[in-house]
Short mmCIF file of C-alpha atoms in Angstrom, two decimals:
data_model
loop_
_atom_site.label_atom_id
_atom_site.label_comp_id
_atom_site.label_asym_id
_atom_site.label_seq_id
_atom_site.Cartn_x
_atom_site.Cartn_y
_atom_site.Cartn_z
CA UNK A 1 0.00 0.00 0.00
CA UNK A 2 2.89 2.43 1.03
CA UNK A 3 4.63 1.50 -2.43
CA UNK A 4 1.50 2.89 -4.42
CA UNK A 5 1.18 5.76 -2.10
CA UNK A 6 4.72 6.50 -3.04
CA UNK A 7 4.03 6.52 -6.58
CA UNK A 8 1.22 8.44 -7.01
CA UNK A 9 3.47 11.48 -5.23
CA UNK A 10 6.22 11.20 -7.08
CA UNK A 11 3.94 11.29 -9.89
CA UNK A 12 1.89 14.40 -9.02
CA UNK A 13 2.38 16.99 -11.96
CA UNK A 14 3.57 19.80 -10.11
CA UNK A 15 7.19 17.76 -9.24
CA UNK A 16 10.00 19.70 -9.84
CA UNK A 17 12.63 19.28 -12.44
CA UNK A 18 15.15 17.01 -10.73
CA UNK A 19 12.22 14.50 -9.11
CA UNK A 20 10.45 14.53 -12.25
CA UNK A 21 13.41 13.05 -13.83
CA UNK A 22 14.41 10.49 -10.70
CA UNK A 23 10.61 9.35 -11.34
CA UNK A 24 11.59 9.25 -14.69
CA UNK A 25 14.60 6.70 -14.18
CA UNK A 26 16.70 9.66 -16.47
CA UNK A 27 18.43 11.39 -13.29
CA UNK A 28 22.03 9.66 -14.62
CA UNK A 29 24.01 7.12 -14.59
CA UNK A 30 24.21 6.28 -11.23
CA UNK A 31 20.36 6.52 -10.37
CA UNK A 32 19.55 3.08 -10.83
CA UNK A 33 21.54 -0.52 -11.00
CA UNK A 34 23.09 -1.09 -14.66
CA UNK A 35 20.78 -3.49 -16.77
CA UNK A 36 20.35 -4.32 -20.81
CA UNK A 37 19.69 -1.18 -22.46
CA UNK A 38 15.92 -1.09 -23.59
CA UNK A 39 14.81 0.13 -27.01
CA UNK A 40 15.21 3.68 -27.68
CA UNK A 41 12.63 6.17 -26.97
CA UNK A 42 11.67 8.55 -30.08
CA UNK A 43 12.27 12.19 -28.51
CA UNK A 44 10.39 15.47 -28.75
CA UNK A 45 10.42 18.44 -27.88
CA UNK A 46 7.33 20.46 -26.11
CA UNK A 47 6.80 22.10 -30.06
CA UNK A 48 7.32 18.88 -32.43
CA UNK A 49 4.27 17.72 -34.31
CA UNK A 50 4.39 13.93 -36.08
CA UNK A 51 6.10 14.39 -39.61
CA UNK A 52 3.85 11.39 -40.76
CA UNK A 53 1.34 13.85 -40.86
CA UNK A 54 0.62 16.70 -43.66
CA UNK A 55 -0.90 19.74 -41.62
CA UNK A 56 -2.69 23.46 -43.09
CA UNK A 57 0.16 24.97 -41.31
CA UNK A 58 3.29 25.05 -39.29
CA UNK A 59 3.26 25.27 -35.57
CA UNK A 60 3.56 28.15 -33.94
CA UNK A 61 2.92 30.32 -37.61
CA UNK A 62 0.73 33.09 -37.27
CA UNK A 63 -2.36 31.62 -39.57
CA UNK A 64 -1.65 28.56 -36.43
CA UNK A 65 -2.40 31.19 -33.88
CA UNK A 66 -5.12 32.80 -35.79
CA UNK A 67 -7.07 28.96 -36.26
CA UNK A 68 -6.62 28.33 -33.01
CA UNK A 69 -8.30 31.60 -31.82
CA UNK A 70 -11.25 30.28 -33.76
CA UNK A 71 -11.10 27.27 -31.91
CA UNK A 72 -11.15 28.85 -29.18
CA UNK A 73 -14.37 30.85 -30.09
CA UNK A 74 -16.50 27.81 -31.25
CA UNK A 75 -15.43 26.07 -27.95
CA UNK A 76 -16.16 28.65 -25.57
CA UNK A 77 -18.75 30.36 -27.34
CA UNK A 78 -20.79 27.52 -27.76
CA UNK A 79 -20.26 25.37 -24.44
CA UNK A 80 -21.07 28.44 -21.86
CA UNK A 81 -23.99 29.32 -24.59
CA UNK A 82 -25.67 26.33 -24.03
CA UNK A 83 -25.56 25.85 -20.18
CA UNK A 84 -26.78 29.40 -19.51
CA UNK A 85 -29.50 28.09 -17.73
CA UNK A 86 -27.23 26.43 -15.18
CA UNK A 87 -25.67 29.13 -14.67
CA UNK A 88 -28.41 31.67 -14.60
CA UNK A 89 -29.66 29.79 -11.69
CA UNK A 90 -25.81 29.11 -10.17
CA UNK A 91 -26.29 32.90 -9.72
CA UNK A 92 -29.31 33.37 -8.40
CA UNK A 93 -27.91 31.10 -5.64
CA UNK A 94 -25.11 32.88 -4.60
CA UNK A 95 -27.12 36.46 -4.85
CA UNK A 96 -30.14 35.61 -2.76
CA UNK A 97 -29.36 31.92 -1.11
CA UNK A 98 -32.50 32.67 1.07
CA UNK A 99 -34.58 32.43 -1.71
CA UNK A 100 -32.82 29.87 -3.95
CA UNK A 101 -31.89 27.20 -1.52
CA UNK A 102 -30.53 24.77 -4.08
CA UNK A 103 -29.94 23.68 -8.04
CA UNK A 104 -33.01 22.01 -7.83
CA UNK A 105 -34.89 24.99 -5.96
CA UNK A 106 -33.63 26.96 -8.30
CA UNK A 107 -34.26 25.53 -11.38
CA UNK A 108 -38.39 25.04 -10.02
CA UNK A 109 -38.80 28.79 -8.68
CA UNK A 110 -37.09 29.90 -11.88
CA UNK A 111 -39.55 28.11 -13.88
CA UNK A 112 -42.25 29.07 -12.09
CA UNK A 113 -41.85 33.19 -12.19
CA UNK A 114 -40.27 33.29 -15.81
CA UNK A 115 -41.58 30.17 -17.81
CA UNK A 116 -38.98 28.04 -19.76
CA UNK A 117 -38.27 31.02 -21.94
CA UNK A 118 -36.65 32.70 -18.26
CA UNK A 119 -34.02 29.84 -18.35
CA UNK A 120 -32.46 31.68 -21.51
CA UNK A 121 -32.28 34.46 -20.29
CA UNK A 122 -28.75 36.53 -20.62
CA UNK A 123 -27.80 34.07 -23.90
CA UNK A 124 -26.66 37.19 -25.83
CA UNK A 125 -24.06 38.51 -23.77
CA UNK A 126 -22.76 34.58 -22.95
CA UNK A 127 -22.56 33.91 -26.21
CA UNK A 128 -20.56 37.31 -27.35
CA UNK A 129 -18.32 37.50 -24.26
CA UNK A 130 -17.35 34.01 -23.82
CA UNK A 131 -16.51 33.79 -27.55
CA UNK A 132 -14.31 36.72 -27.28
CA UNK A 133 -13.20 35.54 -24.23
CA UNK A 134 -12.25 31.82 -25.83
CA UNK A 135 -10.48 33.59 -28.69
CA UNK A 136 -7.49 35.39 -26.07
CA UNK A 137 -7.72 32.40 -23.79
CA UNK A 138 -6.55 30.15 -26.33
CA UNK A 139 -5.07 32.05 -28.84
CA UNK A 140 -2.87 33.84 -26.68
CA UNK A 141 -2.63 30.74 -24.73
CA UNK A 142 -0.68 28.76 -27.88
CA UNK A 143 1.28 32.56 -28.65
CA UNK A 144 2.79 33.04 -24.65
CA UNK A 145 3.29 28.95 -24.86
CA UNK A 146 5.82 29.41 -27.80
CA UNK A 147 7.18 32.45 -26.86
CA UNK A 148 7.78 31.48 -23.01
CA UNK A 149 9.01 27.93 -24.63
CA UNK A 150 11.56 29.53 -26.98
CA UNK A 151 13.32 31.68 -24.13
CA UNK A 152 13.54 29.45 -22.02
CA UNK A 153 15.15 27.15 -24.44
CA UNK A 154 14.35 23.15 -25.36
CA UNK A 155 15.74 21.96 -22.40
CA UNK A 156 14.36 24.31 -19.62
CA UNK A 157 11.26 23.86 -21.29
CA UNK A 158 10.78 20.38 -20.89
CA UNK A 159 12.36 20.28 -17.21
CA UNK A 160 10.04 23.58 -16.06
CA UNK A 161 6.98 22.66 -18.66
CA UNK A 162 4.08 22.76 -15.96
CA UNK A 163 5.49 25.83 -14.88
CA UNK A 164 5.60 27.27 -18.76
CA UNK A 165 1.86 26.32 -18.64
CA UNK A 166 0.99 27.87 -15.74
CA UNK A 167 2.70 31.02 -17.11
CA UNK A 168 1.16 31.17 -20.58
CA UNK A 169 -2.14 30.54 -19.48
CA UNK A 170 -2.62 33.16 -16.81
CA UNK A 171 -0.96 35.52 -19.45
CA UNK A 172 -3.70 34.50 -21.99
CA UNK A 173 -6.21 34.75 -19.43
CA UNK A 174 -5.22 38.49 -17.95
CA UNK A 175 -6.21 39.24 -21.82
CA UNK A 176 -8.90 37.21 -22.07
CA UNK A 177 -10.80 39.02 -18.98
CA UNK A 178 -10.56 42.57 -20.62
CA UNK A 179 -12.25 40.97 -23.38
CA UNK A 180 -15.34 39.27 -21.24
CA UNK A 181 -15.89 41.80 -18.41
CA UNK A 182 -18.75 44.09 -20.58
CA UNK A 183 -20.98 41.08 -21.31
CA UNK A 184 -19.75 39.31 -18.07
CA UNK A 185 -21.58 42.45 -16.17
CA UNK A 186 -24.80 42.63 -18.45
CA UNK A 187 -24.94 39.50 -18.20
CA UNK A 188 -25.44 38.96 -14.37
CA UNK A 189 -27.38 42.10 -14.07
CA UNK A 190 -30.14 40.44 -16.77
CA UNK A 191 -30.38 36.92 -14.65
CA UNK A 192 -30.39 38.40 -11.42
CA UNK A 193 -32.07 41.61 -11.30
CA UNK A 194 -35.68 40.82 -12.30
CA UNK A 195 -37.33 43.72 -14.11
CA UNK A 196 -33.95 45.21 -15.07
CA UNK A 197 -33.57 43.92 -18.71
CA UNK A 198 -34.17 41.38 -20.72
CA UNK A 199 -31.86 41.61 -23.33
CA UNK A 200 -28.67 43.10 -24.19
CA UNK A 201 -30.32 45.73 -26.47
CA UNK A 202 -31.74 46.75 -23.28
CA UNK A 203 -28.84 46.61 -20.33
CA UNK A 204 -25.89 47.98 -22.20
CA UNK A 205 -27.46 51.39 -22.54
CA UNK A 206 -29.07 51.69 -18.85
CA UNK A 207 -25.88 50.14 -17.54
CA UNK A 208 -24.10 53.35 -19.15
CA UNK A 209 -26.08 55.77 -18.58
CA UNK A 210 -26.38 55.14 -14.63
CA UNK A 211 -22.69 54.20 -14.23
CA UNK A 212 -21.20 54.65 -17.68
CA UNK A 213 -18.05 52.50 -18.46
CA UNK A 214 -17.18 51.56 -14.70
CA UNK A 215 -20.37 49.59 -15.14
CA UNK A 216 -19.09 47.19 -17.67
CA UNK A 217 -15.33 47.16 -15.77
CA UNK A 218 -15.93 47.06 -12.47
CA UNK A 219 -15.67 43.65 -12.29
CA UNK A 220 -12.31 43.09 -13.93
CA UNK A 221 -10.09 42.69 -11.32
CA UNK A 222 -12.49 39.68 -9.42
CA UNK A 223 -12.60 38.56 -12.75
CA UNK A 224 -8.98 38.02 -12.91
CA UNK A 225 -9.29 36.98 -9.07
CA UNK A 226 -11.70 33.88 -10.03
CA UNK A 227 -10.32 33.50 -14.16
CA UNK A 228 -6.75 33.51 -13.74
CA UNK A 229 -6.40 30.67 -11.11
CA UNK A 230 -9.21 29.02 -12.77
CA UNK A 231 -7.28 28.96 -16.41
CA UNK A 232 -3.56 27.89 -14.82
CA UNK A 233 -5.48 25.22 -12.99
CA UNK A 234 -7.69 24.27 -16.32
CA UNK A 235 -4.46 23.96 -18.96
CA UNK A 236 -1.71 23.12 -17.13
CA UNK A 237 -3.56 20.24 -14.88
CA UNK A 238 -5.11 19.13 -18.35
CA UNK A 239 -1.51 19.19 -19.96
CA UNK A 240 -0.31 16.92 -17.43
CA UNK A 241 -2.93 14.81 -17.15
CA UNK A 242 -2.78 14.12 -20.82
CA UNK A 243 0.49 13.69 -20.63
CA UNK A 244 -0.06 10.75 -17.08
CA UNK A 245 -3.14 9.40 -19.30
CA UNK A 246 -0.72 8.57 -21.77
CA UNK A 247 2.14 7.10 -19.85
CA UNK A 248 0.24 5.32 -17.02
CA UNK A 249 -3.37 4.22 -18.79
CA UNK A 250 -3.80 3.99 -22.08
CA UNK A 251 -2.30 0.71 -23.43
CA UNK A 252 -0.27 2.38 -26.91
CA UNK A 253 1.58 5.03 -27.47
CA UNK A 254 0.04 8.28 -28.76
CA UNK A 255 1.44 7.90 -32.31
CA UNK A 256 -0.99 4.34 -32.34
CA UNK A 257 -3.75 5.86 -31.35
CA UNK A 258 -6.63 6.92 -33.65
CA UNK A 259 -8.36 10.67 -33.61
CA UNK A 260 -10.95 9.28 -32.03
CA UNK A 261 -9.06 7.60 -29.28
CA UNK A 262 -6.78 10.69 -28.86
CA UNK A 263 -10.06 12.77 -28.82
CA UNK A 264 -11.31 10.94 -25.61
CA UNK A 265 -8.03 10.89 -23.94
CA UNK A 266 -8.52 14.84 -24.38
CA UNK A 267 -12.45 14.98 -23.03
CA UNK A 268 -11.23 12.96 -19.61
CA UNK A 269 -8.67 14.76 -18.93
CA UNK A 270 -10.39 17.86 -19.54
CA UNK A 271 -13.11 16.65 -16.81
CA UNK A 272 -10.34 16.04 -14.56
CA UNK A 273 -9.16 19.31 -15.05
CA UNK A 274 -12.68 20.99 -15.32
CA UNK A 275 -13.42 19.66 -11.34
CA UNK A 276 -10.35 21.30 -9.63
CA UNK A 277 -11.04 24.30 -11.78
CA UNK A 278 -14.65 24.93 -10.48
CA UNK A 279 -13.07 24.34 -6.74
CA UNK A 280 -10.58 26.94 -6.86
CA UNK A 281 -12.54 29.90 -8.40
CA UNK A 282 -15.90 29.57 -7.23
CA UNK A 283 -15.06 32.47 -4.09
CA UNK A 284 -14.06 35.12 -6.70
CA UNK A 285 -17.12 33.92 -8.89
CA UNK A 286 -19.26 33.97 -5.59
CA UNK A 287 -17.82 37.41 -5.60
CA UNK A 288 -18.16 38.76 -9.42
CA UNK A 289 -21.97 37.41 -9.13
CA UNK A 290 -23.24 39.72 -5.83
CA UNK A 291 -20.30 42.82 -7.70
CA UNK A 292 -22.01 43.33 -10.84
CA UNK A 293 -25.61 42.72 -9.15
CA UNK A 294 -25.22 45.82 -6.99
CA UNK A 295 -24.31 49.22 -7.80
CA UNK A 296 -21.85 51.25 -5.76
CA UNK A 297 -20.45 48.03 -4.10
CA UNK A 298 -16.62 47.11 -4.21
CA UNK A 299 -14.80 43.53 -3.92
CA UNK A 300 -13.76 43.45 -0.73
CA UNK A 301 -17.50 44.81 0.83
CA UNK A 302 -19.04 41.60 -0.71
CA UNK A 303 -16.38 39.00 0.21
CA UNK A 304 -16.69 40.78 3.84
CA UNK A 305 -20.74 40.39 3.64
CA UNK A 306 -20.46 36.83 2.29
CA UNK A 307 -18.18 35.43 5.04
CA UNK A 308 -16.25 32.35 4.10
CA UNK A 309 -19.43 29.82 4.06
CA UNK A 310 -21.10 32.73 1.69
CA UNK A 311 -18.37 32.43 -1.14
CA UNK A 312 -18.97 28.46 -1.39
CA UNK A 313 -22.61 28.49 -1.80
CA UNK A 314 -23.89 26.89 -5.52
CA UNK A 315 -20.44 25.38 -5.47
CA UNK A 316 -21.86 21.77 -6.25
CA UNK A 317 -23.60 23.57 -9.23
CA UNK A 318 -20.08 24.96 -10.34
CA UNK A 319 -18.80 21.67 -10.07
CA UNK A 320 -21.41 20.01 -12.65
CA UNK A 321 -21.14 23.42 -14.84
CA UNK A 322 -17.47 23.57 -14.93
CA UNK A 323 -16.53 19.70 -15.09
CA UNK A 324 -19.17 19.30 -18.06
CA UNK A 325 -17.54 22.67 -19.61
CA UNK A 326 -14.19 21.96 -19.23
CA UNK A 327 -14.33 18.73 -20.94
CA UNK A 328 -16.41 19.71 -23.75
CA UNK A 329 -14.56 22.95 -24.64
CA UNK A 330 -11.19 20.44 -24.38
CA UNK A 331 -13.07 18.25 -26.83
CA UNK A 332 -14.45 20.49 -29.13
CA UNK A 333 -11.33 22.47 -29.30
CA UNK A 334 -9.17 19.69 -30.20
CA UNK A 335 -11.62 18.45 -32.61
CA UNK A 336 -11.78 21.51 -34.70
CA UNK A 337 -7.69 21.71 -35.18
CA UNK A 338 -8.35 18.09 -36.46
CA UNK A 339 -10.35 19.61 -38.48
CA UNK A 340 -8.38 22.48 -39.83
CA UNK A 341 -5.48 19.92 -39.86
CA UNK A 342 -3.65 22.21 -36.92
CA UNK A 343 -0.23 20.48 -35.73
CA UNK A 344 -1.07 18.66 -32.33
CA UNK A 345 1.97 18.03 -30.40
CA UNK A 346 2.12 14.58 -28.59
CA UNK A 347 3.15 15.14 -25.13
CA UNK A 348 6.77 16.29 -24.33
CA UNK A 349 9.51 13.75 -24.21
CA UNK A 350 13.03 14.69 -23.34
CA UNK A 351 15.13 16.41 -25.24
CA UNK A 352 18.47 14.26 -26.80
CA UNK A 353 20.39 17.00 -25.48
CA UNK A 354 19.52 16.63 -22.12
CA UNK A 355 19.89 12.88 -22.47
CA UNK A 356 23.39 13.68 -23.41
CA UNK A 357 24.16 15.83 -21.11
CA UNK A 358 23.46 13.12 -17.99
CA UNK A 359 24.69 10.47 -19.81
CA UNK A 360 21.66 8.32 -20.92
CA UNK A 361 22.73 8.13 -24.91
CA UNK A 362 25.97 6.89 -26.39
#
């Protein structure tokens, strides 16, 4: 039992360099008894794409960026579109829990007061800002992931990789917020202000006039509070779990495995990813809800107000919302550069040069 226990720590994927590699058996020479050398391991770096395969583009090109942008927006863009009524009621429960006591509750008073036609509400400005939002978080996600990878150089980048996603992705996402924050705040003032607005056509220009731009930006900085952690935590534990999936479950090597079978590699471990993501920003997003509902509030008022057992109310709801959202947007996102016949690097293998280097090649 201790043996397994011991494994599945070494194996965590937030080990530094030097344990990574002892996990590895690749620390050097001396790490391990002397034995038959086993066949040799084709290498890669963190940019290589299969040669085997003819692609639209080269990685890292800027018509690659650009495509994967537009992945970005038909992932997003369509997978927060079509759970806005879980998430219309998600708010509801963490701006008046007296009222709505549960999904469930929700769901049923929700119904009851606005019809079915009440569950859509706030559609418009999901579907615009979480499109725009999808285009920066993975565009610029691919862009900082190149650019971080190429000053660091091949072999840093390998040895430091879940550190280089941690880095590109809250850089994609500090973009990405700029870009959702207007329809973020119409949004939550349509599903939780009854007798506000019903559509966009109709909040945008009353949220201006009362407040004028601070309306649509005053929730930028929560935003970053609950999107940043959420985005490091949704690509880099997704990049390593791919990466585990592949080295610890599935019976072939990536290279072996058909789209298909690659594609639901990508949708579990974006579920994987998708459930710590909803843990560690639903208190900002407890926050952002109960901002942009009141006027003339600030951050740290409502966290205050809400008290710690206040910030993790609806949190089961998150859980379902997020987990199902991760995964999909993973799924769809990958599917379209299959599509578009994008490069898709297989995960990272050392470098030969770093092999070299501690004495693991002749």
């Amino acid at each position: 039992m201790f043996s397994s226990v011991a494994h599945l720590a070494r194996s965590n994927p937030f080990n530094a360099p030097h344990l990574q590699l002892v996990h590895d058996g690749l620390a050097g020479p001396c790490s391990s008894p002397a034995g038959p050398p086993g066949p040799p391991r084709r290498s890669r770096s963190l940019a290589a794409a299969a040669v085997e395969e003819q692609y639209s583009c080269d990685y890292g090109s800027g018509r690659f960026f650009i495509l994967c942008g537009l992945g970005g927006i038909i992932s997003c863009g369509t997978t927060h579109t079509a759970l806005v009524p879980l998430d219309l009621v998600k708010c509801r429960m963490q701006v008046d829990p007296q009222k709505y006591k549960g999904i469930f509750n929700g769901f049923s008073i929700t119904l009851k007061e606005d019809g079915v036609r009440g569950l859509a509400k706030g559609w418009a400005p999901t579907f615009i800002g979480y499109s725009m939002q999808g285009l920066c978080k993975f565009g610029f996600y691919e862009v900082f992931k190149v650019l971080y990878s190429n000053m660091l150089g091949e072999e840093n980048a390998y040895l430091w990789r879940t550190s280089l996603y941690l880095a590109a992705s809250a850089s994609a996402e500090f973009f990405a917020d700029i870009a959702l924050a207007p329809m973020e705040a119409a949004k939550v003032r349509i599903q939780t202000q009854p007798g506000y607005a019903n559509t966009l056509r109709d909040a945008a220009p009353k949220m201006y006039k009362e407040e004028g731009l601070n309306a649509f930006y005053k929730g930028v900085a929560p935003l970053w509070m609950r999107q940043i952690p959420y985005t490091m935590m949704k690509f880099a534990c997704f990049e390593r779990t791919v990466e585990a999936l592949y080295k610890f479950v599935v019976p072939k090597p990536r290279s072996e495995c058909s789209k298909a079978e690659q594609l639901v590699v990508t949708f579990v471990a974006g579920y994987i990813a998708g459930v710590f993501c909803a843990i560690v920003s639903h208190p900002a997003d407890s926050v952002v809800s109960v901002l942009n509902k009141e006027k003339g509030s600030s951050a740290s008022l409502v966290l205050r107000r809400l008290g710690f057992k206040g910030v993790w109310k609806g949190l089961f709801a998150r859980i379902i919302m997020i987990g199902t959202l991760t995964a999909l947007q993973w799924f769809i996102y990958d599917s379209v550069k299959v599509y578009l016949r994008l490069p898709r690097p297989p995960p990272p293998e050392m470098p030969e040069s770093l092999k070299k280097k501690l004495g693991l090649t002749q």
